[in-house]
Short mmCIF file of C-alpha atoms and ligand atoms in Angstrom, two decimals:
data_model
loop_
_atom_site.label_atom_id
_atom_site.label_comp_id
_atom_site.label_asym_id
_atom_site.label_seq_id
_atom_site.Cartn_x
_atom_site.Cartn_y
_atom_site.Cartn_z
CA UNK A 1 0.00 0.00 0.00
CA UNK A 2 1.26 3.49 -0.83
CA UNK A 3 0.22 6.48 1.28
CA UNK A 4 -0.44 9.71 -0.52
CA UNK A 5 -1.59 13.19 0.51
CA UNK A 6 -3.80 15.63 -1.37
CA UNK A 7 -3.17 19.34 -0.83
CA UNK A 8 -6.32 21.28 -1.73
CA UNK A 9 -9.89 19.93 -1.72
CA UNK A 10 -11.42 22.16 -4.38
CA UNK A 11 -12.87 21.10 -7.72
CA UNK A 12 -9.85 19.03 -8.81
CA UNK A 13 -8.81 17.78 -5.33
CA UNK A 14 -12.26 16.40 -4.58
CA UNK A 15 -12.26 14.74 -8.03
CA UNK A 16 -8.90 13.09 -7.28
CA UNK A 17 -10.25 11.76 -3.96
CA UNK A 18 -13.39 10.52 -5.72
CA UNK A 19 -11.46 8.62 -8.39
CA UNK A 20 -9.11 7.05 -5.85
CA UNK A 21 -11.92 5.96 -3.54
CA UNK A 22 -14.25 4.69 -6.26
CA UNK A 23 -11.68 2.95 -8.51
CA UNK A 24 -9.66 1.28 -5.75
CA UNK A 25 -9.32 -2.12 -7.39
CA UNK A 26 -8.60 -1.00 -10.96
CA UNK A 27 -6.01 1.53 -9.73
CA UNK A 28 -4.40 -1.17 -7.61
CA UNK A 29 -4.02 -3.37 -10.68
CA UNK A 30 -2.41 -0.56 -12.65
CA UNK A 31 -0.14 0.78 -9.91
CA UNK A 32 0.59 -2.71 -8.52
CA UNK A 33 -0.06 -1.17 -5.09
CA UNK A 34 -3.16 0.03 -3.27
CA UNK A 35 -3.35 3.83 -3.11
CA UNK A 36 -4.30 5.11 0.32
CA UNK A 37 -5.22 8.76 0.91
CA UNK A 38 -3.64 9.44 4.28
CA UNK A 39 -4.10 13.21 4.47
CA UNK A 40 -6.11 15.93 2.77
CA UNK A 41 -4.81 19.43 3.44
CA UNK A 42 -7.35 22.24 3.35
CA UNK A 43 -8.01 25.29 5.50
CA UNK A 44 -11.76 24.64 5.35
CA UNK A 45 -13.82 22.12 7.34
CA UNK A 46 -15.86 19.45 5.58
CA UNK A 47 -18.21 18.08 8.26
CA UNK A 48 -19.96 14.89 7.21
CA UNK A 49 -17.53 14.22 4.36
CA UNK A 50 -16.81 10.47 4.12
CA UNK A 51 -13.08 11.31 4.23
CA UNK A 52 -13.51 13.66 7.22
CA UNK A 53 -10.89 11.88 9.34
CA UNK A 54 -8.20 12.48 6.69
CA UNK A 55 -8.41 16.27 6.78
CA UNK A 56 -5.64 18.35 8.30
CA UNK A 57 -4.90 22.05 8.34
CA UNK A 58 -1.25 21.42 9.13
CA UNK A 59 1.18 20.98 6.24
CA UNK A 60 3.86 19.56 8.52
CA UNK A 61 1.67 16.47 9.14
CA UNK A 62 2.30 15.61 5.49
CA UNK A 63 5.89 16.80 5.26
CA UNK A 64 7.06 14.94 8.34
CA UNK A 65 5.29 11.66 7.64
CA UNK A 66 7.85 9.47 5.89
CA UNK A 67 5.14 7.02 4.85
CA UNK A 68 3.70 9.64 2.50
CA UNK A 69 5.56 8.98 -0.73
CA UNK A 70 3.46 10.95 -3.20
CA UNK A 71 1.91 14.37 -2.66
CA UNK A 72 -0.77 15.78 -4.94
CA UNK A 73 -0.79 19.58 -5.10
CA UNK A 74 -4.09 20.91 -6.42
CA UNK A 75 -4.38 24.11 -4.39
CA UNK A 76 -3.62 26.38 -7.34
CA UNK A 77 -1.75 29.69 -7.16
CA UNK A 78 1.90 30.19 -6.27
CA UNK A 79 1.67 30.69 -2.54
CA UNK A 80 1.89 28.55 -0.54
CA UNK A 81 1.94 25.90 -3.30
CA UNK A 82 5.55 26.61 -4.36
CA UNK A 83 6.92 26.48 -0.84
CA UNK A 84 5.03 23.28 0.00
CA UNK A 85 5.96 21.49 -3.23
CA UNK A 86 9.62 22.49 -2.88
CA UNK A 87 9.75 21.18 0.68
CA UNK A 88 8.07 17.90 -0.30
CA UNK A 89 10.53 17.31 -3.16
CA UNK A 90 13.48 18.19 -0.92
CA UNK A 91 12.20 15.62 1.59
CA UNK A 92 12.30 12.97 -1.15
CA UNK A 93 8.56 12.81 -1.89
CA UNK A 94 7.31 12.70 -5.46
CA UNK A 95 4.86 15.47 -6.34
CA UNK A 96 2.02 15.58 -8.85
CA UNK A 97 0.37 18.88 -9.66
CA UNK A 98 -2.28 20.40 -11.91
CA UNK A 99 -1.03 23.89 -11.06
CA UNK A 100 -0.18 25.73 -14.28
CA UNK A 101 1.04 28.86 -12.55
CA UNK A 102 3.45 26.83 -10.44
CA UNK A 103 4.90 24.88 -13.38
CA UNK A 104 5.05 27.88 -15.72
CA UNK A 105 6.90 30.08 -13.24
CA UNK A 106 8.88 27.61 -11.11
CA UNK A 107 9.08 24.50 -13.29
CA UNK A 108 12.83 24.60 -13.95
CA UNK A 109 13.69 24.96 -10.26
CA UNK A 110 11.31 22.20 -9.17
CA UNK A 111 12.43 19.81 -11.92
CA UNK A 112 16.04 20.38 -10.83
CA UNK A 113 15.22 19.56 -7.20
CA UNK A 114 13.31 16.45 -8.32
CA UNK A 115 16.30 15.38 -10.39
CA UNK A 116 18.74 15.97 -7.52
CA UNK A 117 16.55 14.03 -5.10
CA UNK A 118 15.78 11.28 -7.61
CA UNK A 119 12.02 11.72 -7.26
CA UNK A 120 9.31 12.63 -9.74
CA UNK A 121 7.64 15.95 -10.36
CA UNK A 122 4.77 15.31 -12.79
CA UNK A 123 2.19 17.75 -14.14
CA UNK A 124 0.17 16.15 -16.94
CA UNK A 125 -3.01 17.91 -15.73
CA UNK A 126 -1.43 21.36 -15.93
CA UNK A 127 -2.09 21.59 -19.69
CA UNK A 128 -5.20 20.42 -21.49
CA UNK A 129 -7.10 19.05 -18.45
CA UNK A 130 -7.83 15.43 -19.33
CA UNK A 131 -5.91 15.44 -22.62
CA UNK A 132 -2.62 13.55 -22.56
CA UNK A 133 -0.08 16.06 -23.89
CA UNK A 134 2.91 16.35 -21.53
CA UNK A 135 3.71 12.63 -21.62
CA UNK A 136 3.17 12.23 -25.40
CA UNK A 137 5.36 15.25 -26.07
CA UNK A 138 8.16 14.15 -23.76
CA UNK A 139 8.05 10.50 -24.80
CA UNK A 140 6.20 9.64 -28.01
CA UNK A 141 7.32 12.72 -29.96
CA UNK A 142 10.81 12.74 -28.45
CA UNK A 143 12.47 11.88 -31.77
CA UNK A 144 11.06 15.03 -33.38
CA UNK A 145 12.26 18.59 -33.45
CA UNK A 146 9.09 20.52 -32.66
CA UNK A 147 8.59 23.20 -35.31
CA UNK A 148 5.40 24.69 -33.97
CA UNK A 149 2.68 24.29 -31.35
CA UNK A 150 -0.69 25.97 -31.72
CA UNK A 151 -3.48 25.34 -29.28
CA UNK A 152 -6.84 26.22 -27.88
CA UNK A 153 -5.62 25.88 -24.32
CA UNK A 154 -8.37 27.42 -22.23
CA UNK A 155 -11.73 25.69 -21.88
CA UNK A 156 -13.53 28.64 -20.31
CA UNK A 157 -12.80 31.09 -23.14
CA UNK A 158 -13.48 28.47 -25.79
CA UNK A 159 -16.83 27.80 -24.12
CA UNK A 160 -17.61 31.54 -24.04
CA UNK A 161 -16.62 32.09 -27.69
CA UNK A 162 -18.66 29.06 -28.77
CA UNK A 163 -21.74 30.41 -26.98
CA UNK A 164 -21.20 33.82 -28.60
CA UNK A 165 -20.75 32.29 -32.06
CA UNK A 166 -23.49 29.67 -31.93
CA UNK A 167 -26.10 31.15 -29.61
CA UNK A 168 -25.43 34.87 -29.86
CA UNK A 169 -25.07 34.77 -26.06
CA UNK A 170 -23.50 37.78 -24.36
CA UNK A 171 -19.98 37.48 -23.02
CA UNK A 172 -21.16 37.96 -19.40
CA UNK A 173 -23.87 35.28 -19.54
CA UNK A 174 -21.50 32.78 -21.14
CA UNK A 175 -18.85 33.46 -18.46
CA UNK A 176 -21.37 32.92 -15.63
CA UNK A 177 -22.39 29.62 -17.19
CA UNK A 178 -18.75 28.51 -17.51
CA UNK A 179 -18.16 29.40 -13.85
CA UNK A 180 -21.21 27.47 -12.69
CA UNK A 181 -19.92 24.41 -14.60
CA UNK A 182 -16.59 24.56 -12.70
CA UNK A 183 -14.43 25.41 -15.73
CA UNK A 184 -13.18 28.85 -14.76
CA UNK A 185 -10.26 29.74 -12.49
CA UNK A 186 -11.03 31.18 -9.02
CA UNK A 187 -10.44 34.58 -10.56
CA UNK A 188 -11.74 34.27 -14.15
CA UNK A 189 -9.53 37.18 -15.24
CA UNK A 190 -6.81 34.58 -15.76
CA UNK A 191 -9.04 32.78 -18.26
CA UNK A 192 -10.58 35.77 -19.97
CA UNK A 193 -7.40 37.84 -20.34
CA UNK A 194 -5.36 34.91 -21.62
CA UNK A 195 -2.99 34.37 -18.65
CA UNK A 196 -4.10 30.78 -18.14
CA UNK A 197 -3.46 29.97 -21.82
CA UNK A 198 -0.13 31.81 -21.55
CA UNK A 199 1.03 29.60 -18.67
CA UNK A 200 0.08 26.51 -20.67
CA UNK A 201 1.86 27.54 -23.88
CA UNK A 202 4.93 28.42 -21.79
CA UNK A 203 4.90 24.92 -20.26
CA UNK A 204 4.61 23.31 -23.70
CA UNK A 205 7.34 25.56 -25.13
CA UNK A 206 9.67 24.75 -22.21
CA UNK A 207 9.06 21.06 -22.75
CA UNK A 208 9.50 21.24 -26.53
CA UNK A 209 12.63 23.39 -26.56
CA UNK A 210 14.31 22.26 -23.31
CA UNK A 211 14.68 25.74 -21.79
CA UNK A 212 12.33 27.41 -19.35
CA UNK A 213 10.10 29.93 -21.13
CA UNK A 214 8.84 32.38 -18.51
CA UNK A 215 5.36 33.92 -18.94
CA UNK A 216 6.59 37.39 -17.92
CA UNK A 217 6.81 39.78 -20.86
CA UNK A 218 5.25 37.45 -23.43
CA UNK A 219 2.51 39.10 -25.50
CA UNK A 220 -0.89 38.11 -24.10
CA UNK A 221 -4.31 39.24 -25.28
CA UNK A 222 -7.59 37.81 -24.01
CA UNK A 223 -11.10 37.79 -25.41
CA UNK A 224 -12.74 40.53 -23.34
CA UNK A 225 -12.66 42.97 -26.27
CA UNK A 226 -14.19 40.55 -28.78
CA UNK A 227 -17.67 41.65 -29.83
CA UNK A 228 -20.52 39.95 -31.63
CA UNK A 229 -19.76 42.32 -34.56
CA UNK A 230 -16.31 40.74 -34.92
CA UNK A 231 -17.86 37.29 -34.65
CA UNK A 232 -20.19 38.09 -37.57
CA UNK A 233 -17.43 39.58 -39.78
CA UNK A 234 -15.29 36.49 -39.10
CA UNK A 235 -18.24 34.33 -40.09
CA UNK A 236 -18.76 36.34 -43.29
CA UNK A 237 -15.08 35.81 -44.17
CA UNK A 238 -15.44 32.05 -43.55
CA UNK A 239 -13.80 31.74 -40.18
CA UNK A 240 -14.20 31.65 -36.41
CA UNK A 241 -12.50 33.51 -33.59
CA UNK A 242 -10.50 31.33 -31.19
CA UNK A 243 -8.12 32.18 -28.36
CA UNK A 244 -4.82 30.65 -29.45
CA UNK A 245 -1.55 30.00 -27.65
CA UNK A 246 1.17 29.68 -30.23
CA UNK A 247 4.91 29.03 -30.33
CA UNK A 248 6.99 28.63 -33.45
CA UNK A 249 10.73 28.07 -33.75
CA UNK A 250 12.23 30.47 -36.29
CA UNK A 251 15.21 29.72 -38.53
CA UNK A 252 17.48 31.80 -36.28
CA UNK A 253 16.47 29.61 -33.31
CA UNK A 254 14.32 32.26 -31.59
CA UNK A 255 10.77 31.47 -30.45
CA UNK A 256 7.81 33.45 -31.77
CA UNK A 257 5.42 32.91 -28.85
CA UNK A 258 2.20 34.68 -27.89
CA UNK A 259 -1.41 34.28 -26.78
CA UNK A 260 -4.04 36.13 -28.79
CA UNK A 261 -7.49 35.76 -30.25
CA UNK A 262 -7.15 34.71 -33.88
CA UNK A 263 -9.49 34.32 -36.81
CA UNK A 264 -9.07 30.78 -38.09
CA UNK A 265 -10.35 29.63 -41.44
CA UNK A 266 -13.05 27.00 -41.02
CA UNK A 267 -10.62 24.57 -42.72
CA UNK A 268 -8.13 24.91 -39.85
CA UNK A 269 -8.09 21.79 -37.66
CA UNK A 270 -8.64 23.89 -34.53
CA UNK A 271 -11.64 25.78 -35.94
CA UNK A 272 -14.10 23.04 -35.04
CA UNK A 273 -12.81 22.61 -31.46
CA UNK A 274 -15.79 23.97 -29.54
CA UNK A 275 -17.26 24.31 -26.04
CA UNK A 276 -14.97 23.38 -23.16
CA UNK A 277 -12.81 21.24 -25.46
CA UNK A 278 -9.15 22.04 -26.05
CA UNK A 279 -7.22 21.22 -29.19
CA UNK A 280 -3.44 21.26 -29.46
CA UNK A 281 -1.59 20.91 -32.75
CA UNK A 282 2.07 19.92 -32.47
CA UNK A 283 4.07 20.03 -35.69
CA UNK A 284 7.10 17.76 -35.56
CA UNK A 285 9.79 17.64 -38.24
CA UNK A 286 9.24 13.91 -38.73
CA UNK A 287 5.57 13.49 -37.82
CA UNK A 288 4.08 16.61 -39.40
CA UNK A 289 0.91 17.73 -37.61
CA UNK A 290 -0.26 15.75 -34.58
CA UNK A 291 -3.47 16.97 -32.99
CA UNK A 292 -4.60 16.34 -29.41
CA UNK A 293 -8.26 16.91 -28.58
CA UNK A 294 -10.38 16.52 -25.46
CA UNK A 295 -11.94 18.17 -22.43
CA UNK A 296 -9.56 20.88 -21.30
CA UNK A 297 -11.21 21.75 -18.00
CA UNK A 298 -13.59 20.37 -15.42
CA UNK A 299 -13.38 18.26 -12.30
CA UNK A 300 -13.18 14.67 -13.53
CA UNK A 301 -11.13 15.07 -16.74
CA UNK A 302 -8.45 17.01 -14.84
CA UNK A 303 -8.56 14.68 -11.83
CA UNK A 304 -8.09 11.66 -14.10
CA UNK A 305 -4.83 13.15 -15.43
CA UNK A 306 -3.66 13.79 -11.85
CA UNK A 307 -4.40 10.23 -10.75
CA UNK A 308 -2.61 8.83 -13.82
CA UNK A 309 0.49 10.77 -12.71
CA UNK A 310 0.13 9.35 -9.19
CA UNK A 311 0.16 5.85 -10.70
CA UNK A 312 3.23 6.75 -12.76
CA UNK A 313 5.04 8.00 -9.64
CA UNK A 314 4.25 4.77 -7.81
CA UNK A 315 5.51 2.69 -10.74
CA UNK A 316 8.68 4.77 -10.96
CA UNK A 317 9.84 5.08 -7.36
CA UNK A 318 13.11 3.47 -8.27
CA UNK A 319 13.58 4.61 -11.87
CA UNK A 320 12.80 8.30 -12.12
CA UNK A 321 10.85 9.36 -15.19
CA UNK A 322 12.75 11.56 -17.59
CA UNK A 323 10.94 14.87 -17.64
CA UNK A 324 13.19 17.88 -17.47
CA UNK A 325 14.06 21.28 -18.89
CA UNK A 326 16.84 23.63 -17.93
CA UNK A 327 16.49 27.12 -16.52
CA UNK A 328 16.92 29.91 -19.03
CA UNK A 329 16.55 33.58 -19.85
CA UNK A 330 13.71 34.66 -22.16
CA UNK A 331 15.73 37.59 -23.49
CA UNK A 332 18.10 35.15 -25.18
CA UNK A 333 15.52 33.29 -27.23
CA UNK A 334 12.11 35.03 -27.36
CA UNK A 335 11.29 37.11 -30.45
CA UNK A 336 10.01 40.59 -29.50
CA UNK A 337 6.29 40.58 -30.36
CA UNK A 338 6.66 43.60 -32.65
CA UNK A 339 8.74 41.42 -34.99
CA UNK A 340 6.10 38.71 -35.21
CA UNK A 341 4.61 38.47 -38.72
CA UNK A 342 0.90 38.04 -39.48
CA UNK A 343 -2.05 39.35 -41.45
CA UNK A 344 -4.51 41.36 -39.36
CA UNK A 345 -8.29 41.69 -39.37
CA UNK A 346 -9.32 45.30 -38.73
CA UNK A 347 -12.80 46.71 -38.03
CA UNK A 348 -13.18 50.47 -38.35
CA UNK A 349 -15.76 53.22 -37.98
CA UNK A 350 -15.30 56.27 -40.20
CA UNK A 351 -16.66 59.76 -40.49
CA UNK A 352 -19.23 60.77 -43.13
CA UNK A 353 -17.57 61.56 -46.43
CA UNK A 354 -14.54 59.29 -45.95
CA UNK A 355 -13.90 57.06 -48.96
CA UNK A 356 -12.85 54.15 -46.79
CA UNK A 357 -11.84 51.86 -49.64
CA UNK A 358 -9.39 54.31 -51.12
CA UNK A 359 -8.02 55.40 -47.71
CA UNK A 360 -7.38 51.78 -46.69
CA UNK A 361 -5.96 50.96 -50.10
CA UNK A 362 -3.54 53.89 -49.97
CA UNK A 363 -2.23 52.87 -46.57
CA UNK A 364 -2.57 49.07 -46.57
CA UNK A 365 -2.27 48.36 -50.35
CA UNK A 366 -3.88 45.02 -51.16
CA UNK A 367 -6.18 44.80 -48.11
CA UNK A 368 -9.21 42.57 -48.62
CA UNK A 369 -12.58 44.00 -47.48
CA UNK A 370 -15.16 41.70 -45.87
CA UNK A 371 -18.72 42.05 -47.11
CA UNK A 372 -21.35 40.90 -44.68
CA UNK A 373 -25.12 40.78 -44.83
CA UNK A 374 -26.78 43.80 -43.21
CA UNK A 375 -23.80 46.14 -43.49
CA UNK A 376 -23.54 48.77 -40.77
CA UNK A 377 -23.38 52.41 -41.85
CA UNK A 378 -19.91 54.00 -41.56
CA UNK A 379 -18.33 50.69 -40.57
CA UNK A 380 -15.98 48.45 -42.54
CA UNK A 381 -13.76 45.47 -41.91
CA UNK A 382 -10.76 44.32 -43.89
CA UNK A 383 -7.80 41.97 -43.77
CA UNK A 384 -4.28 43.26 -44.33
CA UNK A 385 -1.38 41.57 -46.06
CA UNK A 386 1.14 39.87 -43.82
CA UNK A 387 3.52 42.27 -42.08
CA UNK A 388 5.30 42.63 -38.75
CA UNK A 389 3.14 43.74 -35.83
CA UNK A 390 5.27 46.90 -35.49
CA UNK A 391 4.69 47.80 -39.14
CA UNK A 392 0.96 47.15 -38.72
CA UNK A 393 0.85 49.57 -35.77
CA UNK A 394 2.58 52.32 -37.73
CA UNK A 395 0.09 51.92 -40.63
CA UNK A 396 -2.82 51.77 -38.15
CA UNK A 397 -1.70 55.15 -36.75
CA UNK A 398 -1.73 56.62 -40.26
CA UNK A 399 -5.23 55.25 -40.80
CA UNK A 400 -6.47 56.94 -37.64
CA UNK A 401 -5.24 60.28 -38.96
CA UNK A 402 -7.89 60.06 -41.69
CA UNK A 403 -11.12 60.36 -39.64
CA UNK A 404 -11.10 56.61 -39.16
CA UNK A 405 -11.26 54.88 -35.78
CA UNK A 406 -10.07 51.32 -35.31
CA UNK A 407 -12.64 49.41 -33.24
CA UNK A 408 -10.87 46.08 -33.24
CA UNK A 409 -7.87 44.29 -34.62
CA UNK A 410 -7.42 40.51 -34.53
CA UNK A 411 -4.56 38.34 -35.80
CA UNK A 412 -5.38 36.10 -38.72
CA UNK A 413 -4.38 32.45 -38.49
CA UNK A 414 -2.32 30.81 -41.20
CA UNK A 415 -4.45 29.47 -44.06
N1 HSE B 1 -9.72 27.53 -16.16
C1 HSE B 1 -9.05 26.54 -16.94
C2 HSE B 1 -9.72 26.45 -18.30
C3 HSE B 1 -9.10 25.23 -16.22
O1 HSE B 1 -10.82 26.97 -18.44
O2 HSE B 1 -9.17 25.86 -19.22
C4 HSE B 1 -8.23 24.17 -16.79
O3 HSE B 1 -6.88 24.54 -16.80
#
């Protein structure tokens, strides 16, 4: 029998406890050991809970119990999660986490401690909820050089955008629904403004390129400025708006990495990834495109990935799993966002008397206007040629000197 502890009894923690207590026999077969939850750490009380006798408010109960070999951290946030996880690893306990913020900001340090102590630090559930992605990338795709990763990495925003696109639902109503379904972070700003997707693309980039990619300073846009007008212009063009985390290795070795809403052609493999589902496309030099698809948020999908990592820890007490990336410095390998190249969708309002087609043509030569049913007076939308983001901004400034106001601008995906 192996004793484990769960730190945090929220949505994911309670799901982990549920899987372990309801699948006892099948987990025993797979882990070759019975998994026993010895402690659950939470500051709250859970009177009447069937696991009531396991609860503790004292982290040192877990830290100082040498029988506890695997600790599950599902508290979320950096503090006190980082301190607790670090101490557990230093004490020689393996740690499993679903905490994206922890892995994205402290992954290199924690992986180094795990390596030094010959224990495991596993985090399959930190990206893509129930979708296997960390293990396939570090093992099955290990013979590839990863050229590019593009993903819908946040279930909450994908759910919101889907409701806006399909049901014309307002942003606020769709967010409330996502929260009530347990998809959103405690503070949904992290979902809506793209920080959650940023942490996930940083984890995948670190894994793919072997150097820690820190979230700080990486261009991040969320979906809070997306309107139903943009949704309908995208539809008229033949596309959909998705929040995308993207990283591409350039010929000079630098990484073009960002999170932003993008208009994807309906032919793009990610365009039909809807609701709370995530989709992650990994382009390897040998494999070409490999696409991972599944539920990216929610109690049971995420908990299942956590429990799978617990099993892996138990099976690898003696032979540590190889999962590692080195520390690094973003300034040495991240492309400044202004140098990133893309075509841009632009929606404008203009004053009476402005000949918008000729103004746009003069400034953005070759832009393609989008015609939609029920055109709005003094409003137009167009798609630019590909250019650097910095060049786009300088042309956008010139446009605004012509009695034209830019209402929105959204990156176009690759065809
Ligand atoms: N809030 C996250 C999401 C949870 O919506 O994707 C899973 O990481």
